[in-house]
mmCIF file with all atom_site columns, C-alpha atoms in Angstrom:
data_model
loop_
_atom_site.group_PDB
_atom_site.id
_atom_site.type_symbol
_atom_site.label_atom_id
_atom_site.label_alt_id
_atom_site.label_comp_id
_atom_site.label_asym_id
_atom_site.label_entity_id
_atom_site.label_seq_id
_atom_site.pdbx_PDB_ins_code
_atom_site.Cartn_x
_atom_site.Cartn_y
_atom_site.Cartn_z
_atom_site.occupancy
_atom_site.B_iso_or_equiv
_atom_site.pdbx_formal_charge
_atom_site.auth_seq_id
_atom_site.auth_comp_id
_atom_site.auth_asym_id
_atom_site.auth_atom_id
_atom_site.pdbx_PDB_model_num
ATOM 1   C CA . MET I 1 1   ? -25.549 16.921  -66.543 1.00 44.00 ? 1   MET I CA 1
ATOM 2   C CA . SER I 1 2   ? -24.022 20.342  -67.664 1.00 47.00 ? 2   SER I CA 1
ATOM 3   C CA . CYS I 1 3   ? -21.428 20.080  -70.427 1.00 57.00 ? 3   CYS I CA 1
ATOM 4   C CA . HIS I 1 4   ? -19.497 22.461  -72.020 1.00 46.00 ? 4   HIS I CA 1
ATOM 5   C CA . ASP I 1 5   ? -17.233 22.834  -75.340 1.00 45.00 ? 5   ASP I CA 1
ATOM 6   C CA . ALA I 1 6   ? -13.546 21.882  -75.165 1.00 44.00 ? 6   ALA I CA 1
ATOM 7   C CA . HIS I 1 7   ? -10.932 19.788  -77.161 1.00 40.00 ? 7   HIS I CA 1
ATOM 8   C CA . HIS I 1 8   ? -7.835  17.869  -76.400 1.00 43.00 ? 8   HIS I CA 1
ATOM 9   C CA . ASP I 1 9   ? -5.601  15.884  -78.610 1.00 42.00 ? 9   ASP I CA 1
ATOM 10  C CA . HIS I 1 10  ? -5.523  11.588  -78.748 1.00 39.00 ? 10  HIS I CA 1
ATOM 11  C CA . HIS I 1 11  ? -3.139  9.491   -79.150 1.00 40.00 ? 11  HIS I CA 1
ATOM 12  C CA . HIS I 1 12  ? -3.218  5.518   -78.935 1.00 39.00 ? 12  HIS I CA 1
ATOM 13  C CA . ASP I 1 13  ? -2.335  2.127   -79.877 1.00 40.00 ? 13  ASP I CA 1
ATOM 14  C CA . HIS I 1 14  ? -3.566  -1.149  -78.844 1.00 39.00 ? 14  HIS I CA 1
ATOM 15  C CA . ASP I 1 15  ? -2.372  -4.162  -76.683 1.00 43.00 ? 15  ASP I CA 1
ATOM 16  C CA . HIS I 1 16  ? -3.836  -7.653  -76.417 1.00 43.00 ? 16  HIS I CA 1
ATOM 17  C CA . LEU I 1 17  ? -3.662  -9.176  -72.638 1.00 46.00 ? 17  LEU I CA 1
ATOM 18  C CA . PRO I 1 18  ? -3.997  -12.643 -71.479 1.00 47.00 ? 18  PRO I CA 1
ATOM 19  C CA . PRO I 1 19  ? -6.882  -13.385 -69.248 1.00 48.00 ? 19  PRO I CA 1
ATOM 20  C CA . PRO I 1 20  ? -5.988  -12.653 -65.475 1.00 51.00 ? 20  PRO I CA 1
ATOM 21  C CA . ASP I 1 21  ? -5.682  -15.536 -62.874 1.00 53.00 ? 21  ASP I CA 1
ATOM 22  C CA . THR I 1 22  ? -6.697  -13.293 -59.677 1.00 55.00 ? 22  THR I CA 1
ATOM 23  C CA . ASN I 1 23  ? -9.957  -13.821 -57.569 1.00 60.00 ? 23  ASN I CA 1
ATOM 24  C CA . GLU I 1 24  ? -12.983 -12.286 -55.452 1.00 67.00 ? 24  GLU I CA 1
ATOM 25  C CA . ALA I 1 25  ? -11.144 -12.045 -52.628 1.00 72.00 ? 25  ALA I CA 1
ATOM 26  C CA . GLN I 1 26  ? -8.513  -10.195 -53.875 1.00 80.00 ? 26  GLN I CA 1
ATOM 27  C CA . THR I 1 27  ? -10.489 -6.978  -54.272 1.00 93.00 ? 27  THR I CA 1
ATOM 28  C CA . LEU I 1 28  ? -8.630  -3.607  -52.700 1.00 97.00 ? 28  LEU I CA 1
ATOM 29  C CA . TYR I 1 29  ? -11.780 -1.554  -52.623 1.00 96.00 ? 29  TYR I CA 1
ATOM 30  C CA . SER I 1 30  ? -11.611 -1.347  -48.866 1.00 95.00 ? 30  SER I CA 1
ATOM 31  C CA . LYS I 1 31  ? -7.556  -0.323  -49.307 1.00 97.00 ? 31  LYS I CA 1
ATOM 32  C CA . ILE I 1 32  ? -8.739  2.889   -51.457 1.00 97.00 ? 32  ILE I CA 1
ATOM 33  C CA . ASN I 1 33  ? -8.913  6.113   -50.105 1.00 97.00 ? 33  ASN I CA 1
ATOM 34  C CA . LEU I 1 34  ? -11.901 7.072   -51.728 1.00 97.00 ? 34  LEU I CA 1
ATOM 35  C CA . ASP I 1 35  ? -12.273 10.599  -50.329 1.00 97.00 ? 35  ASP I CA 1
ATOM 36  C CA . GLN I 1 36  ? -9.254  11.437  -52.093 1.00 97.00 ? 36  GLN I CA 1
ATOM 37  C CA . VAL I 1 37  ? -9.938  10.035  -55.948 1.00 98.00 ? 37  VAL I CA 1
ATOM 38  C CA . VAL I 1 38  ? -9.533  12.867  -58.524 1.00 97.00 ? 38  VAL I CA 1
ATOM 39  C CA . VAL I 1 39  ? -11.130 12.647  -61.617 1.00 98.00 ? 39  VAL I CA 1
ATOM 40  C CA . LEU I 1 40  ? -10.667 15.360  -64.348 1.00 98.00 ? 40  LEU I CA 1
ATOM 41  C CA . ASN I 1 41  ? -13.441 16.078  -67.013 1.00 98.00 ? 41  ASN I CA 1
ATOM 42  C CA . GLU I 1 42  ? -16.294 14.191  -65.296 1.00 98.00 ? 42  GLU I CA 1
ATOM 43  C CA . CYS I 1 43  ? -19.661 15.955  -65.946 1.00 97.00 ? 43  CYS I CA 1
ATOM 44  C CA . ASP I 1 44  ? -21.242 15.132  -62.120 1.00 97.00 ? 44  ASP I CA 1
ATOM 45  C CA . PRO I 1 45  ? -18.509 15.849  -59.341 1.00 96.00 ? 45  PRO I CA 1
ATOM 46  C CA . GLY I 1 46  ? -18.343 12.235  -57.401 1.00 97.00 ? 46  GLY I CA 1
ATOM 47  C CA . SER I 1 47  ? -19.258 10.027  -59.624 1.00 97.00 ? 47  SER I CA 1
ATOM 48  C CA . GLY I 1 48  ? -15.651 8.812   -60.686 1.00 97.00 ? 48  GLY I CA 1
ATOM 49  C CA . ALA I 1 49  ? -15.172 8.051   -57.167 1.00 98.00 ? 49  ALA I CA 1
ATOM 50  C CA . ALA I 1 50  ? -18.811 6.361   -56.769 1.00 98.00 ? 50  ALA I CA 1
ATOM 51  C CA . ILE I 1 51  ? -18.266 3.899   -59.866 1.00 98.00 ? 51  ILE I CA 1
ATOM 52  C CA . ILE I 1 52  ? -15.247 2.443   -57.762 1.00 98.00 ? 52  ILE I CA 1
ATOM 53  C CA . ARG I 1 53  ? -17.693 0.464   -55.770 1.00 95.00 ? 53  ARG I CA 1
ATOM 54  C CA . LYS I 1 54  ? -17.627 -2.939  -53.578 1.00 94.00 ? 54  LYS I CA 1
ATOM 55  C CA . TYR I 1 55  ? -17.473 -5.883  -55.437 1.00 92.00 ? 55  TYR I CA 1
ATOM 56  C CA . SER I 1 56  ? -20.920 -7.099  -54.357 1.00 91.00 ? 56  SER I CA 1
ATOM 57  C CA . GLU I 1 57  ? -22.504 -3.980  -56.142 1.00 94.00 ? 57  GLU I CA 1
ATOM 58  C CA . ARG I 1 58  ? -20.289 -4.349  -59.280 1.00 93.00 ? 58  ARG I CA 1
ATOM 59  C CA . LEU I 1 59  ? -23.822 -4.559  -61.870 1.00 93.00 ? 59  LEU I CA 1
ATOM 60  C CA . ALA I 1 60  ? -25.211 -1.297  -60.098 1.00 95.00 ? 60  ALA I CA 1
ATOM 61  C CA . THR I 1 61  ? -25.678 1.164   -62.946 1.00 95.00 ? 61  THR I CA 1
ATOM 62  C CA . GLU I 1 62  ? -26.665 4.266   -61.186 1.00 96.00 ? 62  GLU I CA 1
ATOM 63  C CA . PRO I 1 63  ? -24.588 6.554   -60.474 1.00 96.00 ? 63  PRO I CA 1
ATOM 64  C CA . TYR I 1 64  ? -22.326 6.197   -63.394 1.00 98.00 ? 64  TYR I CA 1
ATOM 65  C CA . LEU I 1 65  ? -19.197 8.424   -64.214 1.00 98.00 ? 65  LEU I CA 1
ATOM 66  C CA . GLU I 1 66  ? -19.883 10.118  -67.589 1.00 98.00 ? 66  GLU I CA 1
ATOM 67  C CA . SER I 1 67  ? -17.103 12.588  -69.057 1.00 98.00 ? 67  SER I CA 1
ATOM 68  C CA . ASP I 1 68  ? -18.152 16.301  -69.496 1.00 97.00 ? 68  ASP I CA 1
ATOM 69  C CA . VAL I 1 69  ? -16.636 18.070  -72.613 1.00 93.00 ? 69  VAL I CA 1
ATOM 70  C CA . ASP I 1 70  ? -15.154 15.758  -74.700 1.00 96.00 ? 70  ASP I CA 1
ATOM 71  C CA . PRO I 1 71  ? -14.601 11.707  -74.265 1.00 97.00 ? 71  PRO I CA 1
ATOM 72  C CA . GLU I 1 72  ? -11.399 12.334  -72.269 1.00 98.00 ? 72  GLU I CA 1
ATOM 73  C CA . LEU I 1 73  ? -10.980 11.040  -68.462 1.00 98.00 ? 73  LEU I CA 1
ATOM 74  C CA . LEU I 1 74  ? -8.024  11.289  -66.068 1.00 98.00 ? 74  LEU I CA 1
ATOM 75  C CA . ILE I 1 75  ? -8.897  9.297   -62.679 1.00 98.00 ? 75  ILE I CA 1
ATOM 76  C CA . THR I 1 76  ? -6.112  9.180   -60.277 1.00 98.00 ? 76  THR I CA 1
ATOM 77  C CA . ILE I 1 77  ? -7.027  6.146   -57.209 1.00 98.00 ? 77  ILE I CA 1
ATOM 78  C CA . PRO I 1 78  ? -4.983  6.345   -54.248 1.00 98.00 ? 78  PRO I CA 1
ATOM 79  C CA . PHE I 1 79  ? -4.245  3.805   -51.693 1.00 98.00 ? 79  PHE I CA 1
ATOM 80  C CA . THR I 1 80  ? -4.083  3.632   -47.919 1.00 97.00 ? 80  THR I CA 1
ATOM 81  C CA . GLY I 1 81  ? -0.871  1.457   -47.915 1.00 97.00 ? 81  GLY I CA 1
ATOM 82  C CA . LEU I 1 82  ? 1.802   0.125   -50.693 1.00 97.00 ? 82  LEU I CA 1
ATOM 83  C CA . VAL I 1 83  ? -0.556  -2.342  -53.195 1.00 97.00 ? 83  VAL I CA 1
ATOM 84  C CA . ARG I 1 84  ? 0.827   -4.804  -56.043 1.00 97.00 ? 84  ARG I CA 1
ATOM 85  C CA . LEU I 1 85  ? -1.678  -4.863  -58.652 1.00 97.00 ? 85  LEU I CA 1
ATOM 86  C CA . HIS I 1 86  ? -3.113  -7.958  -60.171 1.00 95.00 ? 86  HIS I CA 1
ATOM 87  C CA . SER I 1 87  ? -5.810  -6.824  -62.585 1.00 96.00 ? 87  SER I CA 1
ATOM 88  C CA . LEU I 1 88  ? -8.209  -4.325  -63.616 1.00 97.00 ? 88  LEU I CA 1
ATOM 89  C CA . LEU I 1 89  ? -11.997 -4.838  -63.825 1.00 96.00 ? 89  LEU I CA 1
ATOM 90  C CA . ILE I 1 90  ? -13.882 -2.156  -66.119 1.00 97.00 ? 90  ILE I CA 1
ATOM 91  C CA . ARG I 1 91  ? -17.789 -2.185  -66.571 1.00 96.00 ? 91  ARG I CA 1
ATOM 92  C CA . SER I 1 92  ? -19.095 0.251   -69.311 1.00 96.00 ? 92  SER I CA 1
ATOM 93  C CA . PHE I 1 93  ? -22.149 0.491   -71.657 1.00 94.00 ? 93  PHE I CA 1
ATOM 94  C CA . ALA I 1 94  ? -21.756 -1.653  -74.771 1.00 93.00 ? 94  ALA I CA 1
ATOM 95  C CA . ASP I 1 95  ? -21.923 1.621   -77.042 1.00 94.00 ? 95  ASP I CA 1
ATOM 96  C CA . ALA I 1 96  ? -19.836 4.109   -78.908 1.00 96.00 ? 96  ALA I CA 1
ATOM 97  C CA . ARG I 1 97  ? -19.106 5.625   -75.256 1.00 97.00 ? 97  ARG I CA 1
ATOM 98  C CA . ALA I 1 98  ? -17.117 2.947   -74.190 1.00 97.00 ? 98  ALA I CA 1
ATOM 99  C CA . PRO I 1 99  ? -13.555 3.579   -73.436 1.00 97.00 ? 99  PRO I CA 1
ATOM 100 C CA . ARG I 1 100 ? -11.074 3.078   -76.429 1.00 97.00 ? 100 ARG I CA 1
ATOM 101 C CA . GLU I 1 101 ? -7.819  2.476   -74.282 1.00 97.00 ? 101 GLU I CA 1
ATOM 102 C CA . ILE I 1 102 ? -7.185  2.626   -70.863 1.00 98.00 ? 102 ILE I CA 1
ATOM 103 C CA . ARG I 1 103 ? -3.574  3.824   -70.520 1.00 98.00 ? 103 ARG I CA 1
ATOM 104 C CA . ILE I 1 104 ? -2.398  3.316   -66.630 1.00 98.00 ? 104 ILE I CA 1
ATOM 105 C CA . PHE I 1 105 ? 0.190   5.358   -64.694 1.00 98.00 ? 105 PHE I CA 1
ATOM 106 C CA . LYS I 1 106 ? 1.547   4.478   -61.271 1.00 98.00 ? 106 LYS I CA 1
ATOM 107 C CA . ASN I 1 107 ? 2.340   6.798   -58.210 1.00 98.00 ? 107 ASN I CA 1
ATOM 108 C CA . ARG I 1 108 ? 2.198   10.100  -59.922 1.00 96.00 ? 108 ARG I CA 1
ATOM 109 C CA . ASP I 1 109 ? -0.149  13.095  -58.295 1.00 91.00 ? 109 ASP I CA 1
ATOM 110 C CA . ASP I 1 110 ? 0.928   15.774  -60.861 1.00 94.00 ? 110 ASP I CA 1
ATOM 111 C CA . LEU I 1 111 ? -0.869  14.153  -64.440 1.00 97.00 ? 111 LEU I CA 1
ATOM 112 C CA . ASP I 1 112 ? -3.445  16.576  -66.098 1.00 96.00 ? 112 ASP I CA 1
ATOM 113 C CA . PHE I 1 113 ? -4.353  16.733  -69.601 1.00 96.00 ? 113 PHE I CA 1
ATOM 114 C CA . THR I 1 114 ? -1.570  19.261  -70.492 1.00 95.00 ? 114 THR I CA 1
ATOM 115 C CA . ASN I 1 115 ? 1.183   16.229  -69.717 1.00 96.00 ? 115 ASN I CA 1
ATOM 116 C CA . VAL I 1 116 ? -0.318  13.222  -69.965 1.00 97.00 ? 116 VAL I CA 1
ATOM 117 C CA . ALA I 1 117 ? -0.509  12.669  -73.409 1.00 95.00 ? 117 ALA I CA 1
ATOM 118 C CA . ASP I 1 118 ? 3.308   13.081  -73.619 1.00 95.00 ? 118 ASP I CA 1
ATOM 119 C CA . LEU I 1 119 ? 4.470   10.816  -70.625 1.00 97.00 ? 119 LEU I CA 1
ATOM 120 C CA . LYS I 1 120 ? 4.746   6.678   -70.963 1.00 97.00 ? 120 LYS I CA 1
ATOM 121 C CA . GLU I 1 121 ? 2.305   4.615   -69.434 1.00 98.00 ? 121 GLU I CA 1
ATOM 122 C CA . VAL I 1 122 ? 3.444   1.500   -67.262 1.00 98.00 ? 122 VAL I CA 1
ATOM 123 C CA . GLN I 1 123 ? 0.724   -0.705  -69.276 1.00 98.00 ? 123 GLN I CA 1
ATOM 124 C CA . LYS I 1 124 ? -1.753  0.159   -72.031 1.00 98.00 ? 124 LYS I CA 1
ATOM 125 C CA . LEU I 1 125 ? -5.148  -1.698  -72.393 1.00 97.00 ? 125 LEU I CA 1
ATOM 126 C CA . GLU I 1 126 ? -7.572  -1.862  -75.440 1.00 96.00 ? 126 GLU I CA 1
ATOM 127 C CA . HIS I 1 127 ? -11.484 -2.074  -74.239 1.00 96.00 ? 127 HIS I CA 1
ATOM 128 C CA . PRO I 1 128 ? -14.093 -3.586  -76.276 1.00 92.00 ? 128 PRO I CA 1
ATOM 129 C CA . ALA I 1 129 ? -17.161 -1.489  -77.273 1.00 90.00 ? 129 ALA I CA 1
ATOM 130 C CA . GLU I 1 130 ? -19.119 -4.703  -77.706 1.00 88.00 ? 130 GLU I CA 1
ATOM 131 C CA . THR I 1 131 ? -19.013 -5.729  -73.720 1.00 88.00 ? 131 THR I CA 1
ATOM 132 C CA . GLY I 1 132 ? -20.764 -3.982  -71.071 1.00 88.00 ? 132 GLY I CA 1
ATOM 133 C CA . VAL I 1 133 ? -24.079 -2.719  -69.635 1.00 89.00 ? 133 VAL I CA 1
ATOM 134 C CA . GLY I 1 134 ? -26.820 -3.927  -72.206 1.00 75.00 ? 134 GLY I CA 1
ATOM 135 C CA . THR I 1 135 ? -25.178 -7.181  -73.196 1.00 73.00 ? 135 THR I CA 1
ATOM 136 C CA . SER I 1 136 ? -26.032 -11.005 -72.559 1.00 63.00 ? 136 SER I CA 1
ATOM 137 C CA . GLN I 1 137 ? -22.289 -11.535 -72.371 1.00 61.00 ? 137 GLN I CA 1
ATOM 138 C CA . ASP I 1 138 ? -21.737 -12.832 -68.593 1.00 64.00 ? 138 ASP I CA 1
ATOM 139 C CA . ASP I 1 139 ? -22.357 -9.601  -65.908 1.00 83.00 ? 139 ASP I CA 1
ATOM 140 C CA . GLY I 1 140 ? -20.380 -7.229  -68.810 1.00 89.00 ? 140 GLY I CA 1
ATOM 141 C CA . ILE I 1 141 ? -17.465 -6.783  -66.769 1.00 93.00 ? 141 ILE I CA 1
ATOM 142 C CA . VAL I 1 142 ? -13.678 -7.058  -68.408 1.00 93.00 ? 142 VAL I CA 1
ATOM 143 C CA . GLU I 1 143 ? -10.736 -8.153  -66.478 1.00 94.00 ? 143 GLU I CA 1
ATOM 144 C CA . TYR I 1 144 ? -7.908  -7.300  -67.311 1.00 96.00 ? 144 TYR I CA 1
ATOM 145 C CA . ALA I 1 145 ? -4.540  -8.880  -66.421 1.00 96.00 ? 145 ALA I CA 1
ATOM 146 C CA . LEU I 1 146 ? -1.848  -6.431  -65.161 1.00 97.00 ? 146 LEU I CA 1
ATOM 147 C CA . ASN I 1 147 ? 2.196   -6.298  -65.106 1.00 96.00 ? 147 ASN I CA 1
ATOM 148 C CA . ARG I 1 148 ? 2.533   -7.343  -61.627 1.00 96.00 ? 148 ARG I CA 1
ATOM 149 C CA . ALA I 1 149 ? 6.212   -6.745  -61.846 1.00 96.00 ? 149 ALA I CA 1
ATOM 150 C CA . GLN I 1 150 ? 5.904   -3.182  -63.087 1.00 97.00 ? 150 GLN I CA 1
ATOM 151 C CA . LEU I 1 151 ? 3.012   -2.094  -60.902 1.00 98.00 ? 151 LEU I CA 1
ATOM 152 C CA . SER I 1 152 ? 4.291   -3.572  -57.607 1.00 97.00 ? 152 SER I CA 1
ATOM 153 C CA . ASN I 1 153 ? 4.955   -0.951  -54.690 1.00 97.00 ? 153 ASN I CA 1
ATOM 154 C CA . VAL I 1 154 ? 1.732   1.258   -55.876 1.00 98.00 ? 154 VAL I CA 1
ATOM 155 C CA . THR I 1 155 ? 0.412   4.124   -53.368 1.00 98.00 ? 155 THR I CA 1
ATOM 156 C CA . SER I 1 156 ? -1.707  5.798   -56.491 1.00 98.00 ? 156 SER I CA 1
ATOM 157 C CA . ILE I 1 157 ? -2.676  4.302   -59.710 1.00 98.00 ? 157 ILE I CA 1
ATOM 158 C CA . THR I 1 158 ? -3.858  6.670   -62.685 1.00 98.00 ? 158 THR I CA 1
ATOM 159 C CA . LEU I 1 159 ? -6.432  5.404   -65.455 1.00 98.00 ? 159 LEU I CA 1
ATOM 160 C CA . HIS I 1 160 ? -5.893  7.437   -68.707 1.00 98.00 ? 160 HIS I CA 1
ATOM 161 C CA . ILE I 1 161 ? -8.720  7.681   -71.232 1.00 98.00 ? 161 ILE I CA 1
ATOM 162 C CA . PRO I 1 162 ? -8.037  9.509   -73.899 1.00 97.00 ? 162 PRO I CA 1
ATOM 163 C CA . SER I 1 163 ? -10.591 8.157   -76.456 1.00 96.00 ? 163 SER I CA 1
ATOM 164 C CA . ASN I 1 164 ? -13.903 5.938   -77.016 1.00 97.00 ? 164 ASN I CA 1
ATOM 165 C CA . TYR I 1 165 ? -15.554 4.641   -80.378 1.00 97.00 ? 165 TYR I CA 1
ATOM 166 C CA . GLY I 1 166 ? -16.896 7.714   -81.231 1.00 96.00 ? 166 GLY I CA 1
ATOM 167 C CA . ALA I 1 167 ? -19.375 9.567   -79.049 1.00 97.00 ? 167 ALA I CA 1
ATOM 168 C CA . GLU I 1 168 ? -19.386 12.686  -77.689 1.00 97.00 ? 168 GLU I CA 1
ATOM 169 C CA . THR I 1 169 ? -18.530 11.794  -73.977 1.00 98.00 ? 169 THR I CA 1
ATOM 170 C CA . SER I 1 170 ? -17.004 8.623   -72.487 1.00 98.00 ? 170 SER I CA 1
ATOM 171 C CA . ALA I 1 171 ? -18.891 6.405   -69.785 1.00 97.00 ? 171 ALA I CA 1
ATOM 172 C CA . MET I 1 172 ? -18.174 3.508   -67.238 1.00 97.00 ? 172 MET I CA 1
ATOM 173 C CA . THR I 1 173 ? -20.340 2.509   -64.549 1.00 97.00 ? 173 THR I CA 1
ATOM 174 C CA . TYR I 1 174 ? -17.571 0.099   -62.753 1.00 97.00 ? 174 TYR I CA 1
ATOM 175 C CA . ILE I 1 175 ? -13.889 0.247   -61.916 1.00 98.00 ? 175 ILE I CA 1
ATOM 176 C CA . GLY I 1 176 ? -12.420 -2.328  -59.349 1.00 97.00 ? 176 GLY I CA 1
ATOM 177 C CA . LEU I 1 177 ? -8.789  -3.372  -59.067 1.00 97.00 ? 177 LEU I CA 1
ATOM 178 C CA . ARG I 1 178 ? -7.429  -6.901  -57.536 1.00 96.00 ? 178 ARG I CA 1
ATOM 179 C CA . GLY I 1 179 ? -4.167  -7.272  -55.853 1.00 96.00 ? 179 GLY I CA 1
ATOM 180 C CA . ASP I 1 180 ? -1.916  -7.641  -52.949 1.00 95.00 ? 180 ASP I CA 1
ATOM 181 C CA . PHE I 1 181 ? -1.996  -5.193  -50.045 1.00 96.00 ? 181 PHE I CA 1
ATOM 182 C CA . LYS I 1 182 ? 0.902   -4.130  -47.370 1.00 94.00 ? 182 LYS I CA 1
ATOM 183 C CA . GLU I 1 183 ? 0.120   -1.818  -44.796 1.00 92.00 ? 183 GLU I CA 1
ATOM 184 C CA . LEU I 1 184 ? 2.783   1.686   -44.561 1.00 84.00 ? 184 LEU I CA 1
ATOM 185 C CA . ASN I 1 185 ? 5.088   1.687   -41.760 1.00 78.00 ? 185 ASN I CA 1
ATOM 186 C CA . ARG I 1 186 ? 3.754   4.430   -39.937 1.00 66.00 ? 186 ARG I CA 1
ATOM 187 C CA . ALA I 1 187 ? 5.785   4.432   -36.904 1.00 60.00 ? 187 ALA I CA 1
ATOM 188 C CA . PRO I 1 188 ? 8.040   7.790   -35.871 1.00 57.00 ? 188 PRO I CA 1
ATOM 189 C CA . VAL I 1 189 ? 11.211  7.703   -37.088 1.00 57.00 ? 189 VAL I CA 1
ATOM 190 C CA . VAL I 1 190 ? 13.762  8.336   -33.810 1.00 61.00 ? 190 VAL I CA 1
ATOM 191 C CA . THR I 1 191 ? 17.230  9.877   -34.611 1.00 55.00 ? 191 THR I CA 1
ATOM 192 C CA . MET I 1 192 ? 20.008  10.098  -32.087 1.00 55.00 ? 192 MET I CA 1
ATOM 193 C CA . TYR I 1 193 ? 22.651  12.628  -32.305 1.00 54.00 ? 193 TYR I CA 1
ATOM 194 C CA . GLU I 1 194 ? 26.018  12.823  -30.292 1.00 53.00 ? 194 GLU I CA 1
ATOM 195 C CA . ALA I 1 195 ? 25.923  16.175  -28.205 1.00 53.00 ? 195 ALA I CA 1
ATOM 196 C CA . ALA I 1 196 ? 28.582  18.206  -29.720 1.00 53.00 ? 196 ALA I CA 1
ATOM 197 C CA . ALA I 1 197 ? 30.760  20.404  -26.873 1.00 54.00 ? 197 ALA I CA 1
ATOM 198 C CA . ASN I 1 198 ? 29.494  24.122  -27.234 1.00 57.00 ? 198 ASN I CA 1
ATOM 199 C CA . PRO I 1 199 ? 32.291  26.284  -26.402 1.00 55.00 ? 199 PRO I CA 1
ATOM 200 C CA . ALA I 1 200 ? 30.438  29.012  -24.576 1.00 56.00 ? 200 ALA I CA 1
ATOM 201 C CA . ASP I 1 201 ? 29.471  26.467  -21.882 1.00 53.00 ? 201 ASP I CA 1
ATOM 202 C CA . HIS I 1 202 ? 33.273  25.465  -21.655 1.00 50.00 ? 202 HIS I CA 1
ATOM 203 C CA . ARG I 1 203 ? 33.788  29.019  -20.905 1.00 55.00 ? 203 ARG I CA 1
ATOM 204 C CA . ASN I 1 204 ? 31.137  29.222  -18.425 1.00 57.00 ? 204 ASN I CA 1
ATOM 205 C CA . ILE I 1 205 ? 32.261  25.952  -16.602 1.00 51.00 ? 205 ILE I CA 1
ATOM 206 C CA . LEU I 1 206 ? 35.698  27.268  -16.107 1.00 51.00 ? 206 LEU I CA 1
ATOM 207 C CA . LYS I 1 207 ? 34.313  30.873  -15.015 1.00 56.00 ? 207 LYS I CA 1
ATOM 208 C CA . ASP I 1 208 ? 32.295  28.776  -12.528 1.00 56.00 ? 208 ASP I CA 1
ATOM 209 C CA . ALA I 1 209 ? 35.738  26.987  -11.306 1.00 52.00 ? 209 ALA I CA 1
ATOM 210 C CA . GLU I 1 210 ? 37.479  30.259  -10.831 1.00 57.00 ? 210 GLU I CA 1
ATOM 211 C CA . GLN I 1 211 ? 34.750  32.019  -9.016  1.00 58.00 ? 211 GLN I CA 1
ATOM 212 C CA . LEU I 1 212 ? 34.673  29.043  -6.745  1.00 52.00 ? 212 LEU I CA 1
ATOM 213 C CA . HIS I 1 213 ? 38.416  28.625  -6.143  1.00 51.00 ? 213 HIS I CA 1
ATOM 214 C CA . ARG I 1 214 ? 38.283  32.690  -5.025  1.00 56.00 ? 214 ARG I CA 1
ATOM 215 C CA . THR I 1 215 ? 35.883  32.011  -2.772  1.00 51.00 ? 215 THR I CA 1
ATOM 216 C CA . ALA I 1 216 ? 37.708  28.827  -0.979  1.00 51.00 ? 216 ALA I CA 1
ATOM 217 C CA . ASP I 1 217 ? 40.533  31.411  -0.633  1.00 53.00 ? 217 ASP I CA 1
#
């Protein structure tokens, strides 16, 4: 991995969330446009999209996403239709590289490190450092219940990770999403227009009628 020096300002606070009530059948993996996933400040290009794995591959640790020049990450995940999100699943390493918080935005394609810190997120999550790869606690995956009312009619979701637990870089091995999916209606829109009278056409009709009258005489 090749990393460079840079600095970003970080602002955060924390929320506690109730346990989720979703199930495996609601995974949205097949509804994600993986080719259009955008990750800012990833050390290895494509590694962010690579950790959005099938649920059956959630325990894989290679490849993993690691930030480049500092701990901050911005991950935008587009869907192929409309989504109502139920929960977010995260697996990180059980060390100081674990994200400290995760800020969630919806339907934004204009976010970068120059504006995201000043915008209000839809929901904010606190992620523990003691859970993840290297622990014996279940599979090390933390599932967060999301605000379904706020996270409905979603075409894309952006995860902003502003800080971690003190390491120079942040790292994660799995991102999963669960919820309801609805196909977008891509049927063409047909608009009917009322034909408006064209004065030029009217003059041509009169001219033709006059010519026909002269011929008849």
